[in-house]
mmCIF file of C-alpha atoms and ligand atoms in Angstrom:
data_model
loop_
_atom_site.group_PDB
_atom_site.id
_atom_site.type_symbol
_atom_site.label_atom_id
_atom_site.label_comp_id
_atom_site.label_asym_id
_atom_site.label_seq_id
_atom_site.Cartn_x
_atom_site.Cartn_y
_atom_site.Cartn_z
ATOM 1 C CA MET A 1 44.342 16.943 -17.935
ATOM 2 C CA THR A 2 43.829 20.557 -18.891
ATOM 3 C CA ARG A 3 42.930 23.152 -16.311
ATOM 4 C CA ARG A 4 39.545 23.675 -17.946
ATOM 5 C CA ARG A 5 38.710 19.931 -17.795
ATOM 6 C CA ARG A 6 39.755 19.799 -14.134
ATOM 7 C CA TRP A 7 37.386 22.708 -13.473
ATOM 8 C CA ALA A 8 34.554 20.990 -15.349
ATOM 9 C CA LEU A 9 35.135 17.752 -13.463
ATOM 10 C CA GLY A 10 35.236 19.601 -10.162
ATOM 11 C CA ILE A 11 31.973 21.419 -10.883
ATOM 12 C CA THR A 12 30.280 18.145 -11.925
ATOM 13 C CA ALA A 13 31.501 16.350 -8.783
ATOM 14 C CA GLY A 14 30.423 19.299 -6.627
ATOM 15 C CA GLY A 15 26.975 19.289 -8.217
ATOM 16 C CA LEU A 16 26.607 15.575 -7.608
ATOM 17 C CA LEU A 17 27.654 15.996 -3.986
ATOM 18 C CA LEU A 18 25.074 18.763 -3.555
ATOM 19 C CA VAL A 19 22.309 16.567 -4.991
ATOM 20 C CA VAL A 20 23.291 13.603 -2.812
ATOM 21 C CA GLY A 21 23.613 15.905 0.203
ATOM 22 C CA ALA A 22 20.168 17.438 -0.358
ATOM 23 C CA TYR A 23 18.717 13.978 -0.785
ATOM 24 C CA VAL A 24 20.234 12.698 2.450
ATOM 25 C CA VAL A 25 19.300 15.806 4.428
ATOM 26 C CA THR A 26 15.691 15.593 3.286
ATOM 27 C CA THR A 27 15.534 11.900 4.161
ATOM 28 C CA ASP A 28 16.259 12.692 7.792
ATOM 29 C CA GLY A 29 19.718 11.189 7.718
ATOM 30 C CA LEU A 30 18.755 8.011 5.865
ATOM 31 C CA ALA A 31 16.317 6.947 8.613
ATOM 32 C CA ALA A 32 13.518 6.554 6.048
ATOM 33 C CA PHE A 33 15.336 3.520 4.659
ATOM 34 C CA GLY A 34 14.514 1.748 7.936
ATOM 35 C CA ALA A 35 16.644 -0.963 9.512
ATOM 36 C CA ALA A 36 17.536 -4.609 9.006
ATOM 37 C CA PRO A 37 16.017 -7.028 11.543
ATOM 38 C CA SER A 38 18.387 -8.107 14.302
ATOM 39 C CA GLY A 39 18.241 -10.247 17.456
ATOM 40 C CA ASP A 40 14.934 -12.064 18.048
ATOM 41 C CA ARG A 41 13.393 -10.336 15.056
ATOM 42 C CA ARG A 42 16.129 -11.742 12.810
ATOM 43 C CA SER A 43 15.749 -15.232 14.371
ATOM 44 C CA ARG A 44 12.062 -15.299 13.488
ATOM 45 C CA VAL A 45 12.830 -14.107 9.941
ATOM 46 C CA VAL A 46 15.382 -16.864 9.227
ATOM 47 C CA ARG A 47 13.095 -19.547 10.721
ATOM 48 C CA SER A 48 10.246 -18.571 8.369
ATOM 49 C CA PRO A 49 9.381 -21.182 5.730
ATOM 50 C CA ARG A 50 9.266 -18.273 3.270
ATOM 51 C CA TRP A 51 12.952 -17.365 3.919
ATOM 52 C CA HIS A 52 15.448 -18.876 1.466
ATOM 53 C CA ASP A 53 19.158 -18.033 1.195
ATOM 54 C CA GLY A 54 18.910 -14.558 2.666
ATOM 55 C CA ALA A 55 15.595 -13.308 1.275
ATOM 56 C CA PHE A 56 11.852 -13.882 1.488
ATOM 57 C CA GLU A 57 10.277 -15.710 -1.451
ATOM 58 C CA ASN A 58 6.742 -16.002 -2.758
ATOM 59 C CA ALA A 59 4.915 -19.327 -2.444
ATOM 60 C CA VAL A 60 4.736 -19.533 -6.260
ATOM 61 C CA PRO A 61 7.707 -18.751 -8.564
ATOM 62 C CA THR A 62 7.586 -15.006 -9.236
ATOM 63 C CA VAL A 63 9.684 -12.444 -11.105
ATOM 64 C CA LYS A 64 9.416 -8.727 -10.401
ATOM 65 C CA THR A 65 9.931 -7.670 -14.028
ATOM 66 C CA LEU A 66 9.766 -10.011 -17.015
ATOM 67 C CA PRO A 67 13.218 -10.615 -18.549
ATOM 68 C CA GLY A 68 14.208 -8.130 -21.258
ATOM 69 C CA ARG A 69 11.518 -5.569 -20.392
ATOM 70 C CA THR A 70 13.647 -3.097 -18.394
ATOM 71 C CA TRP A 71 14.534 -0.853 -21.363
ATOM 72 C CA GLU A 72 10.941 -0.807 -22.507
ATOM 73 C CA MET A 73 9.973 0.360 -19.012
ATOM 74 C CA LEU A 74 12.539 3.162 -19.045
ATOM 75 C CA ARG A 75 11.409 4.235 -22.520
ATOM 76 C CA ARG A 76 7.730 4.246 -21.549
ATOM 77 C CA HIS A 77 8.572 6.103 -18.373
ATOM 78 C CA ALA A 78 10.111 8.863 -20.478
ATOM 79 C CA THR A 79 7.820 8.870 -23.523
ATOM 80 C CA GLY A 80 4.400 7.475 -22.516
ATOM 81 C CA ASP A 81 1.667 9.995 -23.366
ATOM 82 C CA GLU A 82 -1.256 8.581 -21.337
ATOM 83 C CA PRO A 83 -2.634 11.091 -18.766
ATOM 84 C CA ARG A 84 -1.085 9.634 -15.640
ATOM 85 C CA GLU A 85 -2.301 12.448 -13.378
ATOM 86 C CA PRO A 86 -5.803 13.929 -12.922
ATOM 87 C CA PRO A 87 -6.485 16.920 -15.226
ATOM 88 C CA GLY A 88 -8.042 18.918 -12.374
ATOM 89 C CA PRO A 89 -8.705 18.916 -8.626
ATOM 90 C CA MET A 90 -9.981 15.660 -7.134
ATOM 91 C CA PRO A 91 -13.386 15.786 -5.322
ATOM 92 C CA VAL A 92 -11.848 15.057 -1.913
ATOM 93 C CA MET A 93 -14.211 14.746 1.046
ATOM 94 C CA HIS A 94 -13.083 15.733 4.523
ATOM 95 C CA PRO A 95 -14.638 13.650 7.304
ATOM 96 C CA SER A 96 -14.635 15.345 10.690
ATOM 97 C CA ARG A 97 -13.401 13.706 13.872
ATOM 98 C CA ALA A 98 -16.979 13.953 15.169
ATOM 99 C CA SER A 99 -18.238 11.831 12.271
ATOM 100 C CA PHE A 100 -16.437 8.831 13.774
ATOM 101 C CA GLU A 101 -17.823 9.274 17.320
ATOM 102 C CA ALA A 102 -21.016 7.304 16.783
ATOM 103 C CA ARG A 103 -20.197 3.725 15.871
ATOM 104 C CA PRO A 104 -21.757 2.448 12.615
ATOM 105 C CA ASN A 105 -25.266 1.024 12.993
ATOM 106 C CA SER A 106 -24.454 -1.890 10.711
ATOM 107 C CA GLY A 107 -21.222 -2.687 12.607
ATOM 108 C CA LEU A 108 -19.110 -2.166 9.467
ATOM 109 C CA ARG A 109 -17.951 1.164 8.039
ATOM 110 C CA VAL A 110 -15.028 2.032 5.809
ATOM 111 C CA THR A 111 -13.333 5.300 4.861
ATOM 112 C CA TRP A 112 -11.001 5.367 1.836
ATOM 113 C CA LEU A 113 -8.277 7.947 2.514
ATOM 114 C CA GLY A 114 -6.569 7.567 -0.881
ATOM 115 C CA HIS A 115 -4.242 4.928 -2.327
ATOM 116 C CA SER A 116 -4.035 1.961 0.111
ATOM 117 C CA THR A 117 -4.823 3.972 3.221
ATOM 118 C CA VAL A 118 -8.138 2.766 4.625
ATOM 119 C CA LEU A 119 -9.820 3.266 7.985
ATOM 120 C CA LEU A 120 -11.926 0.194 8.737
ATOM 121 C CA GLU A 121 -14.437 0.117 11.597
ATOM 122 C CA LEU A 122 -15.545 -3.462 12.203
ATOM 123 C CA ASP A 123 -17.488 -4.866 15.172
ATOM 124 C CA GLY A 124 -16.173 -2.223 17.559
ATOM 125 C CA ALA A 125 -12.536 -2.137 16.404
ATOM 126 C CA ARG A 126 -10.809 0.535 14.327
ATOM 127 C CA VAL A 127 -8.048 -0.644 11.998
ATOM 128 C CA LEU A 128 -5.957 1.730 9.899
ATOM 129 C CA PHE A 129 -4.369 0.019 6.886
ATOM 130 C CA ASP A 130 -1.160 1.176 5.183
ATOM 131 C CA ALA A 131 -1.202 4.597 6.857
ATOM 132 C CA THR A 132 0.614 7.019 4.524
ATOM 133 C CA TRP A 133 0.081 10.720 5.057
ATOM 134 C CA GLY A 134 3.387 11.737 3.416
ATOM 135 C CA ASP A 135 3.560 14.114 0.478
ATOM 136 C CA ARG A 136 5.607 11.664 -1.595
ATOM 137 C CA ALA A 137 5.847 7.871 -1.889
ATOM 138 C CA SER A 138 9.622 8.133 -1.538
ATOM 139 C CA PRO A 139 12.492 8.190 0.967
ATOM 140 C CA SER A 140 12.985 11.855 0.037
ATOM 141 C CA THR A 141 10.787 14.893 0.541
ATOM 142 C CA ILE A 142 11.994 16.441 -2.739
ATOM 143 C CA VAL A 143 12.170 13.503 -5.175
ATOM 144 C CA GLY A 144 9.614 10.787 -5.955
ATOM 145 C CA PRO A 145 5.899 10.340 -6.783
ATOM 146 C CA LYS A 146 3.853 13.168 -5.266
ATOM 147 C CA ARG A 147 0.279 12.628 -4.109
ATOM 148 C CA PHE A 148 -2.523 14.081 -6.260
ATOM 149 C CA PHE A 149 -4.336 15.608 -3.267
ATOM 150 C CA PRO A 150 -3.551 16.283 0.410
ATOM 151 C CA PRO A 151 -4.719 13.605 2.895
ATOM 152 C CA PRO A 152 -8.512 13.984 3.374
ATOM 153 C CA LEU A 153 -8.219 13.708 7.168
ATOM 154 C CA SER A 154 -5.413 15.094 9.326
ATOM 155 C CA LEU A 155 -3.645 12.793 11.770
ATOM 156 C CA ALA A 156 -4.891 15.115 14.528
ATOM 157 C CA ASP A 157 -8.495 14.441 13.489
ATOM 158 C CA LEU A 158 -8.095 10.682 13.317
ATOM 159 C CA PRO A 159 -10.204 8.895 15.968
ATOM 160 C CA ALA A 160 -8.536 6.496 18.429
ATOM 161 C CA ILE A 161 -7.296 3.489 16.445
ATOM 162 C CA ASP A 162 -6.846 -0.051 17.823
ATOM 163 C CA ALA A 163 -4.200 -1.120 15.308
ATOM 164 C CA VAL A 164 -2.220 0.175 12.375
ATOM 165 C CA VAL A 165 -1.800 -2.732 9.952
ATOM 166 C CA ILE A 166 0.908 -2.633 7.281
ATOM 167 C CA SER A 167 0.891 -4.863 4.172
ATOM 168 C CA HIS A 168 4.581 -4.458 3.228
ATOM 169 C CA ASP A 169 7.431 -1.977 3.450
ATOM 170 C CA HIS A 170 7.226 -0.128 0.090
ATOM 171 C CA TYR A 171 7.097 3.656 0.432
ATOM 172 C CA ASP A 172 3.516 4.023 -0.816
ATOM 173 C CA HIS A 173 2.400 1.725 2.051
ATOM 174 C CA LEU A 174 4.800 2.514 4.890
ATOM 175 C CA ASP A 175 5.733 6.137 5.551
ATOM 176 C CA MET A 176 8.225 7.054 8.265
ATOM 177 C CA GLY A 177 6.743 10.459 9.123
ATOM 178 C CA THR A 178 3.236 9.023 9.447
ATOM 179 C CA ILE A 179 4.369 6.150 11.678
ATOM 180 C CA ARG A 180 6.311 8.511 13.952
ATOM 181 C CA GLU A 181 3.397 10.889 14.323
ATOM 182 C CA LEU A 182 0.829 8.146 14.884
ATOM 183 C CA ALA A 183 3.020 6.561 17.583
ATOM 184 C CA ARG A 184 3.435 9.952 19.261
ATOM 185 C CA ARG A 185 -0.219 11.007 19.063
ATOM 186 C CA GLN A 186 -1.845 7.706 20.046
ATOM 187 C CA GLY A 187 -0.065 6.195 23.041
ATOM 188 C CA ALA A 188 -1.973 2.904 23.119
ATOM 189 C CA LEU A 189 -1.809 2.280 19.384
ATOM 190 C CA ARG A 190 -0.514 -1.114 18.249
ATOM 191 C CA PHE A 191 1.324 -1.791 15.011
ATOM 192 C CA VAL A 192 0.676 -5.162 13.360
ATOM 193 C CA VAL A 193 3.067 -5.953 10.513
ATOM 194 C CA PRO A 194 4.543 -8.845 8.503
ATOM 195 C CA LEU A 195 7.850 -10.390 9.687
ATOM 196 C CA GLY A 196 10.857 -8.064 9.707
ATOM 197 C CA ILE A 197 9.027 -4.738 9.358
ATOM 198 C CA GLY A 198 9.194 -4.145 13.109
ATOM 199 C CA ALA A 199 12.878 -3.262 12.650
ATOM 200 C CA HIS A 200 11.921 -0.216 10.543
ATOM 201 C CA LEU A 201 9.322 0.843 13.126
ATOM 202 C CA GLU A 202 11.734 0.475 16.028
ATOM 203 C CA ARG A 203 14.319 2.603 14.230
ATOM 204 C CA TRP A 204 11.645 5.281 13.931
ATOM 205 C CA GLY A 205 10.967 5.238 17.666
ATOM 206 C CA VAL A 206 8.012 2.860 18.045
ATOM 207 C CA PRO A 207 8.549 0.855 21.278
ATOM 208 C CA ALA A 208 9.059 -2.870 20.575
ATOM 209 C CA GLY A 209 6.212 -3.715 22.979
ATOM 210 C CA ARG A 210 3.710 -1.994 20.681
ATOM 211 C CA ILE A 211 4.771 -3.964 17.579
ATOM 212 C CA THR A 212 3.376 -7.386 16.594
ATOM 213 C CA GLU A 213 5.132 -9.148 13.700
ATOM 214 C CA LEU A 214 3.256 -11.991 12.038
ATOM 215 C CA GLU A 215 4.037 -14.800 9.636
ATOM 216 C CA TRP A 216 1.404 -15.890 7.072
ATOM 217 C CA GLY A 217 -1.239 -17.867 8.943
ATOM 218 C CA GLU A 218 -0.563 -16.245 12.318
ATOM 219 C CA GLN A 219 -3.072 -14.018 14.074
ATOM 220 C CA THR A 220 -3.409 -11.560 16.916
ATOM 221 C CA ALA A 221 -6.415 -10.190 18.818
ATOM 222 C CA ILE A 222 -7.128 -6.454 19.093
ATOM 223 C CA ALA A 223 -9.759 -4.267 20.771
ATOM 224 C CA THR A 224 -9.742 -6.426 23.927
ATOM 225 C CA GLY A 225 -10.299 -9.563 21.934
ATOM 226 C CA ALA A 226 -13.298 -8.366 19.918
ATOM 227 C CA VAL A 227 -11.519 -8.652 16.583
ATOM 228 C CA THR A 228 -8.770 -10.873 15.157
ATOM 229 C CA LEU A 229 -6.183 -9.863 12.576
ATOM 230 C CA THR A 230 -4.713 -12.688 10.470
ATOM 231 C CA ALA A 231 -1.745 -12.331 8.119
ATOM 232 C CA THR A 232 -2.512 -14.242 4.924
ATOM 233 C CA PRO A 233 -0.444 -14.928 1.773
ATOM 234 C CA SER A 234 0.184 -12.418 -0.970
ATOM 235 C CA ARG A 235 2.357 -12.407 -4.118
ATOM 236 C CA HIS A 236 4.659 -9.405 -4.152
ATOM 237 C CA PHE A 237 8.113 -8.283 -2.959
ATOM 238 C CA SER A 238 9.670 -5.822 -0.515
ATOM 239 C CA GLY A 239 12.554 -3.527 0.317
ATOM 240 C CA ARG A 240 13.208 0.185 0.823
ATOM 241 C CA ARG A 241 16.753 0.484 -0.502
ATOM 242 C CA LEU A 242 18.032 0.921 -4.045
ATOM 243 C CA ARG A 243 19.878 -2.378 -3.753
ATOM 244 C CA ASP A 244 16.532 -4.089 -3.000
ATOM 245 C CA ALA A 245 15.059 -2.664 -6.200
ATOM 246 C CA VAL A 246 17.929 -3.676 -8.500
ATOM 247 C CA GLY A 247 18.938 -6.877 -6.683
ATOM 248 C CA ARG A 248 17.070 -9.783 -5.137
ATOM 249 C CA GLY A 249 15.794 -7.628 -2.267
ATOM 250 C CA ASN A 250 12.916 -9.005 -0.204
ATOM 251 C CA PRO A 251 14.401 -8.389 3.276
ATOM 252 C CA THR A 252 10.948 -8.272 4.950
ATOM 253 C CA LEU A 253 7.728 -10.240 4.457
ATOM 254 C CA TRP A 254 4.609 -8.998 2.616
ATOM 255 C CA ALA A 255 1.034 -10.049 3.407
ATOM 256 C CA THR A 256 -2.665 -9.729 2.750
ATOM 257 C CA TRP A 257 -4.842 -9.341 5.883
ATOM 258 C CA VAL A 258 -8.076 -10.773 7.198
ATOM 259 C CA VAL A 259 -10.093 -8.953 9.864
ATOM 260 C CA THR A 260 -12.568 -11.150 11.729
ATOM 261 C CA GLY A 261 -15.147 -9.879 14.226
ATOM 262 C CA ALA A 262 -18.194 -11.391 15.915
ATOM 263 C CA THR A 263 -20.455 -10.635 12.944
ATOM 264 C CA HIS A 264 -18.296 -9.213 10.136
ATOM 265 C CA ARG A 265 -15.236 -10.177 8.103
ATOM 266 C CA ALA A 266 -13.047 -8.068 5.833
ATOM 267 C CA PHE A 267 -10.062 -8.687 3.549
ATOM 268 C CA PHE A 268 -7.259 -6.233 2.665
ATOM 269 C CA SER A 269 -4.938 -6.985 -0.272
ATOM 270 C CA GLY A 270 -2.051 -4.547 0.111
ATOM 271 C CA ASP A 271 -0.046 -5.108 -3.096
ATOM 272 C CA THR A 272 -0.304 -8.513 -4.730
ATOM 273 C CA GLY A 273 -0.168 -10.263 -8.044
ATOM 274 C CA PHE A 274 -2.781 -12.836 -8.960
ATOM 275 C CA PHE A 275 -2.441 -16.330 -7.491
ATOM 276 C CA GLU A 276 -4.828 -19.197 -6.912
ATOM 277 C CA GLY A 277 -4.330 -18.877 -3.137
ATOM 278 C CA PHE A 278 -7.158 -16.316 -2.959
ATOM 279 C CA ALA A 279 -9.583 -19.257 -3.060
ATOM 280 C CA ALA A 280 -7.923 -20.878 -0.038
ATOM 281 C CA ILE A 281 -8.101 -17.591 1.897
ATOM 282 C CA GLY A 282 -11.810 -17.291 1.021
ATOM 283 C CA GLU A 283 -12.374 -20.898 2.070
ATOM 284 C CA ALA A 284 -10.568 -20.552 5.399
ATOM 285 C CA HIS A 285 -11.640 -17.032 6.402
ATOM 286 C CA GLY A 286 -14.532 -15.926 4.174
ATOM 287 C CA PRO A 287 -17.098 -15.091 3.102
ATOM 288 C CA PHE A 288 -16.132 -11.428 3.430
ATOM 289 C CA ASP A 289 -18.621 -8.602 3.890
ATOM 290 C CA LEU A 290 -15.969 -6.324 2.378
ATOM 291 C CA THR A 291 -12.839 -6.883 0.302
ATOM 292 C CA MET A 292 -10.368 -4.030 -0.199
ATOM 293 C CA ILE A 293 -8.364 -4.987 -3.288
ATOM 294 C CA LYS A 294 -5.719 -3.076 -5.211
ATOM 295 C CA VAL A 295 -6.593 -2.190 -8.791
ATOM 296 C CA GLY A 296 -3.899 0.316 -9.894
ATOM 297 C CA ALA A 297 -0.141 0.280 -10.703
ATOM 298 C CA TYR A 298 -0.371 -2.764 -12.963
ATOM 299 C CA GLY A 299 1.708 -3.156 -16.139
ATOM 300 C CA GLU A 300 2.518 -5.758 -18.790
ATOM 301 C CA PRO A 301 6.229 -5.866 -17.844
ATOM 302 C CA TRP A 302 5.368 -6.850 -14.232
ATOM 303 C CA PRO A 303 2.245 -9.070 -14.443
ATOM 304 C CA GLN A 304 3.095 -11.332 -11.495
ATOM 305 C CA ILE A 305 3.396 -8.772 -8.669
ATOM 306 C CA HIS A 306 0.436 -6.425 -9.322
ATOM 307 C CA VAL A 307 -3.060 -7.626 -10.227
ATOM 308 C CA ASN A 308 -4.826 -5.678 -12.958
ATOM 309 C CA PRO A 309 -8.483 -4.623 -12.473
ATOM 310 C CA GLU A 310 -9.909 -7.782 -14.073
ATOM 311 C CA GLU A 311 -7.726 -9.992 -11.869
ATOM 312 C CA ALA A 312 -8.708 -7.939 -8.806
ATOM 313 C CA VAL A 313 -12.406 -8.579 -9.492
ATOM 314 C CA ARG A 314 -11.631 -12.270 -10.080
ATOM 315 C CA ALA A 315 -9.790 -12.394 -6.744
ATOM 316 C CA HIS A 316 -12.832 -10.818 -5.055
ATOM 317 C CA GLY A 317 -14.925 -13.713 -6.391
ATOM 318 C CA LEU A 318 -12.444 -16.375 -5.252
ATOM 319 C CA LEU A 319 -12.313 -14.742 -1.817
ATOM 320 C CA ARG A 320 -16.111 -15.021 -1.580
ATOM 321 C CA GLY A 321 -16.458 -11.263 -1.180
ATOM 322 C CA ARG A 322 -19.850 -9.516 -1.046
ATOM 323 C CA VAL A 323 -18.792 -5.891 -1.627
ATOM 324 C CA MET A 324 -15.455 -4.823 -3.132
ATOM 325 C CA LEU A 325 -13.686 -1.524 -2.422
ATOM 326 C CA PRO A 326 -10.977 -0.892 -5.060
ATOM 327 C CA ILE A 327 -7.815 0.632 -3.559
ATOM 328 C CA HIS A 328 -4.312 1.632 -4.749
ATOM 329 C CA TRP A 329 -5.419 4.020 -7.475
ATOM 330 C CA GLY A 330 -6.095 7.728 -8.051
ATOM 331 C CA THR A 331 -3.454 8.985 -5.611
ATOM 332 C CA PHE A 332 0.107 8.464 -6.937
ATOM 333 C CA ASN A 333 1.511 8.138 -10.455
ATOM 334 C CA LEU A 334 3.258 4.763 -10.186
ATOM 335 C CA ALA A 335 2.680 3.000 -13.520
ATOM 336 C CA PHE A 336 2.152 3.448 -17.260
ATOM 337 C CA HIS A 337 -1.602 3.725 -17.329
ATOM 338 C CA ALA A 338 -3.997 6.666 -17.299
ATOM 339 C CA TRP A 339 -4.788 7.781 -13.748
ATOM 340 C CA ASP A 340 -8.473 6.783 -14.074
ATOM 341 C CA GLU A 341 -8.047 3.602 -16.136
ATOM 342 C CA PRO A 342 -8.084 1.344 -13.013
ATOM 343 C CA ALA A 343 -11.522 2.727 -12.061
ATOM 344 C CA GLU A 344 -13.002 2.317 -15.556
ATOM 345 C CA ARG A 345 -11.669 -1.221 -15.992
ATOM 346 C CA THR A 346 -12.740 -2.285 -12.487
ATOM 347 C CA VAL A 347 -16.300 -1.060 -13.043
ATOM 348 C CA ALA A 348 -16.463 -2.853 -16.405
ATOM 349 C CA ALA A 349 -15.070 -6.089 -14.914
ATOM 350 C CA ALA A 350 -17.487 -5.928 -11.968
ATOM 351 C CA GLU A 351 -20.452 -5.356 -14.298
ATOM 352 C CA ALA A 352 -19.393 -8.314 -16.442
ATOM 353 C CA SER A 353 -19.113 -10.639 -13.446
ATOM 354 C CA GLY A 354 -21.993 -9.281 -11.354
ATOM 355 C CA ALA A 355 -19.720 -8.182 -8.483
ATOM 356 C CA THR A 356 -20.928 -5.394 -6.167
ATOM 357 C CA LEU A 357 -18.528 -2.440 -6.052
ATOM 358 C CA VAL A 358 -18.214 0.667 -3.946
ATOM 359 C CA MET A 359 -16.224 3.527 -5.492
ATOM 360 C CA PRO A 360 -15.885 6.202 -2.799
ATOM 361 C CA ARG A 361 -14.331 9.587 -3.447
ATOM 362 C CA PRO A 362 -11.130 10.119 -1.461
ATOM 363 C CA GLY A 363 -12.160 10.705 2.158
ATOM 364 C CA GLU A 364 -15.660 9.274 1.647
ATOM 365 C CA THR A 365 -17.150 6.968 4.293
ATOM 366 C CA ILE A 366 -19.358 4.017 3.315
ATOM 367 C CA GLU A 367 -21.330 1.345 5.155
ATOM 368 C CA PRO A 368 -21.108 -1.614 2.762
ATOM 369 C CA SER A 369 -24.382 -3.195 3.907
ATOM 370 C CA LEU A 370 -26.274 -0.026 2.902
ATOM 371 C CA VAL A 371 -24.917 0.079 -0.658
ATOM 372 C CA THR A 372 -27.535 -0.074 -3.414
ATOM 373 C CA GLY A 373 -27.555 0.738 -7.088
ATOM 374 C CA PRO A 374 -24.796 1.305 -9.610
ATOM 375 C CA VAL A 375 -21.592 3.182 -8.773
ATOM 376 C CA GLU A 376 -21.276 6.865 -9.566
ATOM 377 C CA ARG A 377 -18.357 7.452 -11.966
ATOM 378 C CA TRP A 378 -17.253 10.648 -10.205
ATOM 379 C CA TRP A 379 -13.766 10.529 -11.748
ATOM 380 C CA ARG A 380 -15.202 11.384 -15.182
ATOM 381 C CA SER A 381 -15.996 14.887 -13.912
ATOM 382 C CA VAL A 382 -12.434 15.626 -12.760
ATOM 383 C CA GLY A 383 -11.064 18.567 -14.759
ATOM 384 C CA LYS A 384 -14.403 19.167 -16.536
HETATM 385 ZN ZN1 LIG B 1 4.530 -2.762 -3.268
HETATM 386 ZN ZN1 LIG B 2 1.902 -0.159 -3.737
#
């Protein structure tokens, strides 16, 4: 090897080390990757009927990406020309802490905080779904999808919450920094999660006694028994490490959630592909005054793990939902569709099927029972 080549190799290796080093430093020493369940947590995981040969499996056969579509995905990632980010500032609303002091007259109020993060107030309980305040949906603070707008409400301004409920452990739904700060700020706060996810939370400093892990079909009471949270099936996958993404993965369970109070019921989808099981959930737990269903991050190469807008509206019908709040759009660039396409297609699908939609701006609070008239397509004014 010539001296020059040795130099070139050395510089390349040094550069790589610097990149890896920066990545690790900004991930807080790899803590963001979480932890594998051990002890009792592990025992419950391996006893689950959804656990097969070292990984969780969906109830219906499911592939993450259709065979032979990986190169197409890489090519579209690099060359797709659809506007995947908003062309101007988003019309974010900023609710004050005081606005949550008076409980909703109707008993049901919901605040969309962007992506899958939703504050639900139902029959006296406050539930915060998929709390992610982080700047990026990523284990790193310097690499990965960056949010289109800052969180509409600071964690300091958040009212007292009865439970943080997590759908699954992907970065756009479970954020280490947010969990740590919530646990520190709200001493009585409970964390209700699908099987296995408690290991991540414990690694981040949440005391085990404040974590409830549930299997599909299991439930727990919150707000001194006023409201019940039930983990229900979903069709998706899980994992926070690179090896989960390229391999079989699925080290923790994923779930949809039902919230049941004395007079109201709500459904939260997290991430899910379409499956006929929505009808069974609607039969057992519905009808729902409000469904919160994901509409963004769909794609033809991965049709089984992310519903598209038409499937989301269909799921709302099967669930016996009255009002649907579309979530999981307009906040991160995660798929090969225009940033506002999920909103347009959801509105069209709802109009075609007669479903009632609410389309809040980020940070906007809505009482579903007071909704009248057609939705305002506020996203069409972004960048105009
Ligand atoms: Zn996901
Ligand atoms: Zn997601």
